[in-house]
């Protein structure tokens, strides 16, 4: 495939990328605004509670505290959604980067294949021309001997003539062209400076979930590595932190 085809296909694949990124950034900005509004409501409720704590009844106090708790829960949900959007945006860009790396590797393999084919063709052509020249020289000598034998007319010369003209004597050697197969695409090296996560100690990819233990040494985990297919409700703890909590 020519370089122009690789470039054309890659540009087609990233045509919608700016719109998808803009959509995700707008959603994250909207989540930020909702979180700020909720924080303002929480501050107002907290001030109302502290200012009127002595005059409020138990039911009123409980109602205000429930509203504050609900607002905090909403803020946490918005934060989780924002994290998911950020990871989705990263994966979206990383996917196109990986495709570009793969296309570059394939393009380099195609160039190497063409160079090998060109080298084999040149060497085979040179060998064929040399064999042809040798064959022509040998044929000329044979004709000269046959002509001399015809002129002599002796029995020995007649036998030698028959022997020289036997079929298969001057068959040209067959040219053997090797079949060149394209090189396999090599795995692109991982950036050594990119941080690793999860129990598998790999870089961030796909859907990931964060451990709710603030002291967790790993923090982020791939869904597949911890046996998840969807985001669980409520708090979630990684396998190590879950064992530590059970021991306590």
PDB file of C-alpha atoms in Angstrom:
ATOM      1  CA  UNK A   1       0.000   0.000   0.000  1.00  0.00           C
ATOM      2  CA  UNK A   2       1.396   3.387  -0.972  1.00  0.00           C
ATOM      3  CA  UNK A   3       2.176   6.046   1.601  1.00  0.00           C
ATOM      4  CA  UNK A   4      -0.658   8.186   0.241  1.00  0.00           C
ATOM      5  CA  UNK A   5      -3.179   5.397   0.933  1.00  0.00           C
ATOM      6  CA  UNK A   6      -1.982   4.976   4.532  1.00  0.00           C
ATOM      7  CA  UNK A   7      -2.266   8.714   5.099  1.00  0.00           C
ATOM      8  CA  UNK A   8      -5.690   8.933   3.473  1.00  0.00           C
ATOM      9  CA  UNK A   9      -7.114   6.083   5.562  1.00  0.00           C
ATOM     10  CA  UNK A  10      -5.680   7.541   8.767  1.00  0.00           C
ATOM     11  CA  UNK A  11      -7.104  11.001   8.071  1.00  0.00           C
ATOM     12  CA  UNK A  12     -10.503   9.423   7.411  1.00  0.00           C
ATOM     13  CA  UNK A  13     -10.361   7.597  10.760  1.00  0.00           C
ATOM     14  CA  UNK A  14      -9.657  10.788  12.761  1.00  0.00           C
ATOM     15  CA  UNK A  15     -12.149  12.951  10.890  1.00  0.00           C
ATOM     16  CA  UNK A  16     -14.695  12.832  13.746  1.00  0.00           C
ATOM     17  CA  UNK A  17     -12.117  12.899  16.562  1.00  0.00           C
ATOM     18  CA  UNK A  18     -12.242  16.702  17.176  1.00  0.00           C
ATOM     19  CA  UNK A  19     -16.049  16.622  17.510  1.00  0.00           C
ATOM     20  CA  UNK A  20     -15.927  13.664  19.915  1.00  0.00           C
ATOM     21  CA  UNK A  21     -13.276  15.390  22.038  1.00  0.00           C
ATOM     22  CA  UNK A  22     -15.283  18.624  22.079  1.00  0.00           C
ATOM     23  CA  UNK A  23     -18.389  16.715  23.171  1.00  0.00           C
ATOM     24  CA  UNK A  24     -16.543  15.039  26.066  1.00  0.00           C
ATOM     25  CA  UNK A  25     -14.974  18.311  27.186  1.00  0.00           C
ATOM     26  CA  UNK A  26     -18.386  20.017  27.139  1.00  0.00           C
ATOM     27  CA  UNK A  27     -19.835  17.194  29.253  1.00  0.00           C
ATOM     28  CA  UNK A  28     -16.997  17.512  31.765  1.00  0.00           C
ATOM     29  CA  UNK A  29     -17.504  21.278  31.917  1.00  0.00           C
ATOM     30  CA  UNK A  30     -21.218  20.720  32.543  1.00  0.00           C
ATOM     31  CA  UNK A  31     -20.434  18.255  35.352  1.00  0.00           C
ATOM     32  CA  UNK A  32     -18.077  20.812  36.892  1.00  0.00           C
ATOM     33  CA  UNK A  33     -20.800  23.465  36.831  1.00  0.00           C
ATOM     34  CA  UNK A  34     -23.338  21.114  38.446  1.00  0.00           C
ATOM     35  CA  UNK A  35     -20.832  20.237  41.153  1.00  0.00           C
ATOM     36  CA  UNK A  36     -20.169  23.911  41.876  1.00  0.00           C
ATOM     37  CA  UNK A  37     -23.924  24.577  42.142  1.00  0.00           C
ATOM     38  CA  UNK A  38     -24.314  21.723  44.614  1.00  0.00           C
ATOM     39  CA  UNK A  39     -21.376  22.996  46.666  1.00  0.00           C
ATOM     40  CA  UNK A  40     -23.111  26.363  46.866  1.00  0.00           C
ATOM     41  CA  UNK A  41     -26.299  24.681  48.113  1.00  0.00           C
ATOM     42  CA  UNK A  42     -24.298  22.726  50.690  1.00  0.00           C
ATOM     43  CA  UNK A  43     -22.699  25.937  51.984  1.00  0.00           C
ATOM     44  CA  UNK A  44     -26.113  27.611  52.295  1.00  0.00           C
ATOM     45  CA  UNK A  45     -27.601  24.639  54.145  1.00  0.00           C
ATOM     46  CA  UNK A  46     -24.606  24.453  56.453  1.00  0.00           C
ATOM     47  CA  UNK A  47     -24.869  28.147  57.320  1.00  0.00           C
ATOM     48  CA  UNK A  48     -28.603  27.794  57.938  1.00  0.00           C
ATOM     49  CA  UNK A  49     -28.016  24.822  60.198  1.00  0.00           C
ATOM     50  CA  UNK A  50     -25.294  26.493  62.287  1.00  0.00           C
ATOM     51  CA  UNK A  51     -27.170  29.781  62.564  1.00  0.00           C
ATOM     52  CA  UNK A  52     -30.482  28.252  63.666  1.00  0.00           C
ATOM     53  CA  UNK A  53     -29.272  25.114  65.412  1.00  0.00           C
ATOM     54  CA  UNK A  54     -30.813  26.162  68.744  1.00  0.00           C
ATOM     55  CA  UNK A  55     -34.215  27.069  67.336  1.00  0.00           C
ATOM     56  CA  UNK A  56     -34.635  24.233  64.814  1.00  0.00           C
ATOM     57  CA  UNK A  57     -36.556  21.141  65.811  1.00  0.00           C
ATOM     58  CA  UNK A  58     -35.052  17.678  65.563  1.00  0.00           C
ATOM     59  CA  UNK A  59     -37.007  16.922  62.388  1.00  0.00           C
ATOM     60  CA  UNK A  60     -35.838  20.156  60.741  1.00  0.00           C
ATOM     61  CA  UNK A  61     -32.214  19.454  61.676  1.00  0.00           C
ATOM     62  CA  UNK A  62     -32.498  15.925  60.297  1.00  0.00           C
ATOM     63  CA  UNK A  63     -34.043  17.237  57.073  1.00  0.00           C
ATOM     64  CA  UNK A  64     -31.190  19.727  56.525  1.00  0.00           C
ATOM     65  CA  UNK A  65     -28.570  17.084  57.229  1.00  0.00           C
ATOM     66  CA  UNK A  66     -30.217  14.711  54.741  1.00  0.00           C
ATOM     67  CA  UNK A  67     -30.200  17.410  52.077  1.00  0.00           C
ATOM     68  CA  UNK A  68     -26.494  18.044  52.697  1.00  0.00           C
ATOM     69  CA  UNK A  69     -25.761  14.320  52.503  1.00  0.00           C
ATOM     70  CA  UNK A  70     -27.716  13.937  49.266  1.00  0.00           C
ATOM     71  CA  UNK A  71     -25.874  16.893  47.746  1.00  0.00           C
ATOM     72  CA  UNK A  72     -22.521  15.366  48.683  1.00  0.00           C
ATOM     73  CA  UNK A  73     -23.578  12.044  47.107  1.00  0.00           C
ATOM     74  CA  UNK A  74     -24.523  13.852  43.894  1.00  0.00           C
ATOM     75  CA  UNK A  75     -21.158  15.619  43.868  1.00  0.00           C
ATOM     76  CA  UNK A  76     -19.413  12.260  44.174  1.00  0.00           C
ATOM     77  CA  UNK A  77     -21.467  10.826  41.293  1.00  0.00           C
ATOM     78  CA  UNK A  78     -20.607  13.818  39.114  1.00  0.00           C
ATOM     79  CA  UNK A  79     -16.944  13.363  40.008  1.00  0.00           C
ATOM     80  CA  UNK A  80     -17.038   9.666  39.078  1.00  0.00           C
ATOM     81  CA  UNK A  81     -18.727  10.488  35.770  1.00  0.00           C
ATOM     82  CA  UNK A  82     -16.086  13.101  35.050  1.00  0.00           C
ATOM     83  CA  UNK A  83     -13.308  10.577  35.719  1.00  0.00           C
ATOM     84  CA  UNK A  84     -14.953   8.097  33.342  1.00  0.00           C
ATOM     85  CA  UNK A  85     -15.215  10.767  30.655  1.00  0.00           C
ATOM     86  CA  UNK A  86     -11.555  11.684  31.111  1.00  0.00           C
ATOM     87  CA  UNK A  87     -10.506   8.030  30.783  1.00  0.00           C
ATOM     88  CA  UNK A  88     -12.734   7.598  27.735  1.00  0.00           C
ATOM     89  CA  UNK A  89     -11.158  10.686  26.136  1.00  0.00           C
ATOM     90  CA  UNK A  90      -7.653   9.389  26.845  1.00  0.00           C
ATOM     91  CA  UNK A  91      -8.487   5.973  25.369  1.00  0.00           C
ATOM     92  CA  UNK A  92     -10.030   7.641  22.319  1.00  0.00           C
ATOM     93  CA  UNK A  93      -6.831   9.542  21.533  1.00  0.00           C
ATOM     94  CA  UNK A  94      -4.563   6.614  22.482  1.00  0.00           C
ATOM     95  CA  UNK A  95      -6.448   4.321  20.085  1.00  0.00           C
ATOM     96  CA  UNK A  96      -5.617   6.579  17.141  1.00  0.00           C
ATOM     97  CA  UNK A  97      -1.992   6.844  18.268  1.00  0.00           C
ATOM     98  CA  UNK A  98      -1.714   3.040  18.375  1.00  0.00           C
ATOM     99  CA  UNK A  99      -3.244   2.795  14.904  1.00  0.00           C
ATOM    100  CA  UNK A 100      -0.759   5.342  13.569  1.00  0.00           C
ATOM    101  CA  UNK A 101       2.133   3.349  15.062  1.00  0.00           C
ATOM    102  CA  UNK A 102       0.790   0.138  13.480  1.00  0.00           C
ATOM    103  CA  UNK A 103       0.373   1.797  10.070  1.00  0.00           C
ATOM    104  CA  UNK A 104       3.934   3.129  10.259  1.00  0.00           C
ATOM    105  CA  UNK A 105       5.243  -0.366  11.061  1.00  0.00           C
ATOM    106  CA  UNK A 106       3.315  -1.869   8.138  1.00  0.00           C
ATOM    107  CA  UNK A 107       4.555   0.847   5.786  1.00  0.00           C
ATOM    108  CA  UNK A 108       8.163   0.157   6.813  1.00  0.00           C
ATOM    109  CA  UNK A 109       7.588  -3.582   6.283  1.00  0.00           C
ATOM    110  CA  UNK A 110       6.227  -2.892   2.773  1.00  0.00           C
ATOM    111  CA  UNK A 111       9.293  -0.804   1.931  1.00  0.00           C
ATOM    112  CA  UNK A 112      11.635  -3.569   3.117  1.00  0.00           C
ATOM    113  CA  UNK A 113       9.675  -6.144   1.094  1.00  0.00           C
ATOM    114  CA  UNK A 114       9.966  -4.067  -2.089  1.00  0.00           C
ATOM    115  CA  UNK A 115      13.701  -3.588  -1.522  1.00  0.00           C
ATOM    116  CA  UNK A 116      14.196  -7.358  -1.109  1.00  0.00           C
ATOM    117  CA  UNK A 117      12.183  -8.111  -4.266  1.00  0.00           C
ATOM    118  CA  UNK A 118      14.148  -5.523  -6.243  1.00  0.00           C
ATOM    119  CA  UNK A 119      17.487  -6.957  -5.030  1.00  0.00           C
ATOM    120  CA  UNK A 120      16.460 -10.545  -5.884  1.00  0.00           C
ATOM    121  CA  UNK A 121      15.259  -9.487  -9.332  1.00  0.00           C
ATOM    122  CA  UNK A 122      18.503  -7.633 -10.112  1.00  0.00           C
ATOM    123  CA  UNK A 123      20.701 -10.555  -8.987  1.00  0.00           C
ATOM    124  CA  UNK A 124      18.612 -13.104 -10.928  1.00  0.00           C
ATOM    125  CA  UNK A 125      18.666 -10.945 -14.069  1.00  0.00           C
ATOM    126  CA  UNK A 126      22.460 -10.606 -13.893  1.00  0.00           C
ATOM    127  CA  UNK A 127      22.848 -14.381 -13.423  1.00  0.00           C
ATOM    128  CA  UNK A 128      20.504 -15.066 -16.362  1.00  0.00           C
ATOM    129  CA  UNK A 129      22.466 -12.755 -18.675  1.00  0.00           C
ATOM    130  CA  UNK A 130      25.756 -14.413 -17.671  1.00  0.00           C
ATOM    131  CA  UNK A 131      24.350 -17.921 -18.292  1.00  0.00           C
ATOM    132  CA  UNK A 132      22.984 -16.793 -21.668  1.00  0.00           C
ATOM    133  CA  UNK A 133      26.409 -15.487 -22.728  1.00  0.00           C
ATOM    134  CA  UNK A 134      28.076 -18.745 -21.643  1.00  0.00           C
ATOM    135  CA  UNK A 135      25.452 -20.763 -23.533  1.00  0.00           C
ATOM    136  CA  UNK A 136      25.988 -18.698 -26.690  1.00  0.00           C
ATOM    137  CA  UNK A 137      29.763 -19.222 -26.490  1.00  0.00           C
ATOM    138  CA  UNK A 138      29.335 -22.992 -25.976  1.00  0.00           C
ATOM    139  CA  UNK A 139      26.869 -23.218 -28.863  1.00  0.00           C
ATOM    140  CA  UNK A 140      29.265 -21.335 -31.145  1.00  0.00           C
ATOM    141  CA  UNK A 141      32.095 -23.763 -30.290  1.00  0.00           C
ATOM    142  CA  UNK A 142      29.802 -26.735 -30.914  1.00  0.00           C
ATOM    143  CA  UNK A 143      28.742 -25.410 -34.296  1.00  0.00           C
ATOM    144  CA  UNK A 144      32.355 -24.842 -35.214  1.00  0.00           C
ATOM    145  CA  UNK A 145      33.230 -28.463 -34.283  1.00  0.00           C
ATOM    146  CA  UNK A 146      30.218 -29.823 -36.171  1.00  0.00           C
ATOM    147  CA  UNK A 147      31.193 -27.846 -39.245  1.00  0.00           C
ATOM    148  CA  UNK A 148      34.740 -29.201 -39.108  1.00  0.00           C
ATOM    149  CA  UNK A 149      33.403 -32.741 -38.721  1.00  0.00           C
ATOM    150  CA  UNK A 150      31.161 -32.346 -41.763  1.00  0.00           C
ATOM    151  CA  UNK A 151      34.124 -31.212 -43.808  1.00  0.00           C
ATOM    152  CA  UNK A 152      36.341 -34.147 -42.694  1.00  0.00           C
ATOM    153  CA  UNK A 153      33.637 -36.793 -43.344  1.00  0.00           C
ATOM    154  CA  UNK A 154      35.369 -39.430 -41.164  1.00  0.00           C
ATOM    155  CA  UNK A 155      33.377 -42.033 -39.105  1.00  0.00           C
ATOM    156  CA  UNK A 156      34.807 -40.649 -35.885  1.00  0.00           C
ATOM    157  CA  UNK A 157      33.680 -37.192 -36.853  1.00  0.00           C
ATOM    158  CA  UNK A 158      30.192 -38.487 -37.667  1.00  0.00           C
ATOM    159  CA  UNK A 159      29.907 -40.112 -34.258  1.00  0.00           C
ATOM    160  CA  UNK A 160      31.152 -36.945 -32.590  1.00  0.00           C
ATOM    161  CA  UNK A 161      28.585 -34.936 -34.582  1.00  0.00           C
ATOM    162  CA  UNK A 162      25.717 -37.110 -33.383  1.00  0.00           C
ATOM    163  CA  UNK A 163      26.905 -36.845 -29.815  1.00  0.00           C
ATOM    164  CA  UNK A 164      27.175 -33.085 -29.992  1.00  0.00           C
ATOM    165  CA  UNK A 165      23.673 -32.673 -31.384  1.00  0.00           C
ATOM    166  CA  UNK A 166      21.880 -34.801 -28.765  1.00  0.00           C
ATOM    167  CA  UNK A 167      18.860 -32.989 -27.234  1.00  0.00           C
ATOM    168  CA  UNK A 168      19.108 -31.613 -23.736  1.00  0.00           C
ATOM    169  CA  UNK A 169      22.756 -30.654 -24.161  1.00  0.00           C
ATOM    170  CA  UNK A 170      22.204 -26.930 -24.158  1.00  0.00           C
ATOM    171  CA  UNK A 171      19.055 -26.479 -22.077  1.00  0.00           C
ATOM    172  CA  UNK A 172      19.153 -23.107 -20.342  1.00  0.00           C
ATOM    173  CA  UNK A 173      19.186 -23.173 -16.517  1.00  0.00           C
ATOM    174  CA  UNK A 174      15.874 -22.308 -14.876  1.00  0.00           C
ATOM    175  CA  UNK A 175      15.762 -19.087 -12.880  1.00  0.00           C
ATOM    176  CA  UNK A 176      14.583 -19.518  -9.304  1.00  0.00           C
ATOM    177  CA  UNK A 177      12.793 -16.515  -7.849  1.00  0.00           C
ATOM    178  CA  UNK A 178      12.253 -16.756  -4.059  1.00  0.00           C
ATOM    179  CA  UNK A 179       8.882 -15.855  -2.643  1.00  0.00           C
ATOM    180  CA  UNK A 180       9.357 -12.934  -0.275  1.00  0.00           C
ATOM    181  CA  UNK A 181       6.787 -12.675   2.503  1.00  0.00           C
ATOM    182  CA  UNK A 182       6.072  -9.352   4.260  1.00  0.00           C
ATOM    183  CA  UNK A 183       7.502  -8.952   7.744  1.00  0.00           C
ATOM    184  CA  UNK A 184       5.212  -9.286  10.691  1.00  0.00           C
ATOM    185  CA  UNK A 185       4.234  -5.944  12.335  1.00  0.00           C
ATOM    186  CA  UNK A 186       6.329  -5.458  15.440  1.00  0.00           C
ATOM    187  CA  UNK A 187       4.710  -4.446  18.744  1.00  0.00           C
ATOM    188  CA  UNK A 188       5.406  -0.799  19.376  1.00  0.00           C
ATOM    189  CA  UNK A 189       7.418  -0.060  22.517  1.00  0.00           C
ATOM    190  CA  UNK A 190       5.531   1.320  25.520  1.00  0.00           C
ATOM    191  CA  UNK A 191       6.545   4.713  26.806  1.00  0.00           C
ATOM    192  CA  UNK A 192       8.720   3.929  29.891  1.00  0.00           C
ATOM    193  CA  UNK A 193       7.623   7.198  31.522  1.00  0.00           C
ATOM    194  CA  UNK A 194       3.912   6.349  31.363  1.00  0.00           C
ATOM    195  CA  UNK A 195       2.561   5.385  34.844  1.00  0.00           C
ATOM    196  CA  UNK A 196       1.255   1.869  35.476  1.00  0.00           C
ATOM    197  CA  UNK A 197      -1.810   0.833  37.454  1.00  0.00           C
ATOM    198  CA  UNK A 198      -3.831  -2.196  38.552  1.00  0.00           C
ATOM    199  CA  UNK A 199      -2.721  -5.609  39.828  1.00  0.00           C
ATOM    200  CA  UNK A 200      -1.263  -6.338  36.360  1.00  0.00           C
ATOM    201  CA  UNK A 201       1.094  -3.311  36.549  1.00  0.00           C
ATOM    202  CA  UNK A 202       0.099  -2.167  33.046  1.00  0.00           C
ATOM    203  CA  UNK A 203      -0.665   1.279  31.630  1.00  0.00           C
ATOM    204  CA  UNK A 204      -4.142   2.771  31.624  1.00  0.00           C
ATOM    205  CA  UNK A 205      -6.520   1.398  28.967  1.00  0.00           C
ATOM    206  CA  UNK A 206     -10.221   0.560  28.592  1.00  0.00           C
ATOM    207  CA  UNK A 207     -12.617   1.068  31.505  1.00  0.00           C
ATOM    208  CA  UNK A 208     -11.037   1.448  34.945  1.00  0.00           C
ATOM    209  CA  UNK A 209     -12.358   1.852  38.488  1.00  0.00           C
ATOM    210  CA  UNK A 210     -10.829   3.605  41.458  1.00  0.00           C
ATOM    211  CA  UNK A 211     -10.569   2.074  44.946  1.00  0.00           C
ATOM    212  CA  UNK A 212     -12.487   4.061  47.597  1.00  0.00           C
ATOM    213  CA  UNK A 213      -9.717   3.432  50.126  1.00  0.00           C
ATOM    214  CA  UNK A 214      -7.803   6.711  50.247  1.00  0.00           C
ATOM    215  CA  UNK A 215      -4.674   4.850  51.417  1.00  0.00           C
ATOM    216  CA  UNK A 216      -4.752   2.330  48.534  1.00  0.00           C
ATOM    217  CA  UNK A 217      -1.270   1.997  47.036  1.00  0.00           C
ATOM    218  CA  UNK A 218      -2.572   1.180  43.530  1.00  0.00           C
ATOM    219  CA  UNK A 219      -5.753   3.332  43.295  1.00  0.00           C
ATOM    220  CA  UNK A 220      -6.897   2.412  39.744  1.00  0.00           C
ATOM    221  CA  UNK A 221      -7.817  -1.006  38.352  1.00  0.00           C
ATOM    222  CA  UNK A 222      -8.897  -2.398  34.971  1.00  0.00           C
ATOM    223  CA  UNK A 223     -12.429  -3.824  34.940  1.00  0.00           C
ATOM    224  CA  UNK A 224     -11.266  -7.184  33.559  1.00  0.00           C
ATOM    225  CA  UNK A 225      -8.477  -7.606  36.157  1.00  0.00           C
ATOM    226  CA  UNK A 226     -10.903  -7.295  39.092  1.00  0.00           C
ATOM    227  CA  UNK A 227     -13.773  -9.226  37.458  1.00  0.00           C
ATOM    228  CA  UNK A 228     -16.054  -6.255  36.721  1.00  0.00           C
ATOM    229  CA  UNK A 229     -18.154  -5.636  33.631  1.00  0.00           C
ATOM    230  CA  UNK A 230     -20.113  -2.575  34.838  1.00  0.00           C
ATOM    231  CA  UNK A 231     -19.560   0.147  37.396  1.00  0.00           C
ATOM    232  CA  UNK A 232     -20.772  -1.064  40.838  1.00  0.00           C
ATOM    233  CA  UNK A 233     -23.075   1.056  42.965  1.00  0.00           C
ATOM    234  CA  UNK A 234     -21.822   2.592  46.167  1.00  0.00           C
ATOM    235  CA  UNK A 235     -18.298   2.262  47.448  1.00  0.00           C
ATOM    236  CA  UNK A 236     -15.914  -0.235  45.899  1.00  0.00           C
ATOM    237  CA  UNK A 237     -12.681  -1.601  47.361  1.00  0.00           C
ATOM    238  CA  UNK A 238      -9.955  -3.479  45.537  1.00  0.00           C
ATOM    239  CA  UNK A 239      -9.158  -7.121  46.491  1.00  0.00           C
ATOM    240  CA  UNK A 240      -6.190  -6.125  48.668  1.00  0.00           C
ATOM    241  CA  UNK A 241      -8.039  -3.416  50.555  1.00  0.00           C
ATOM    242  CA  UNK A 242     -11.057  -5.733  50.990  1.00  0.00           C
ATOM    243  CA  UNK A 243      -8.832  -8.324  52.679  1.00  0.00           C
ATOM    244  CA  UNK A 244      -7.283  -5.671  54.926  1.00  0.00           C
ATOM    245  CA  UNK A 245     -10.761  -4.454  55.948  1.00  0.00           C
ATOM    246  CA  UNK A 246     -11.862  -8.024  56.778  1.00  0.00           C
ATOM    247  CA  UNK A 247      -8.808  -8.529  58.964  1.00  0.00           C
ATOM    248  CA  UNK A 248      -9.604  -5.378  60.920  1.00  0.00           C
TER     249      UNK A 248
END
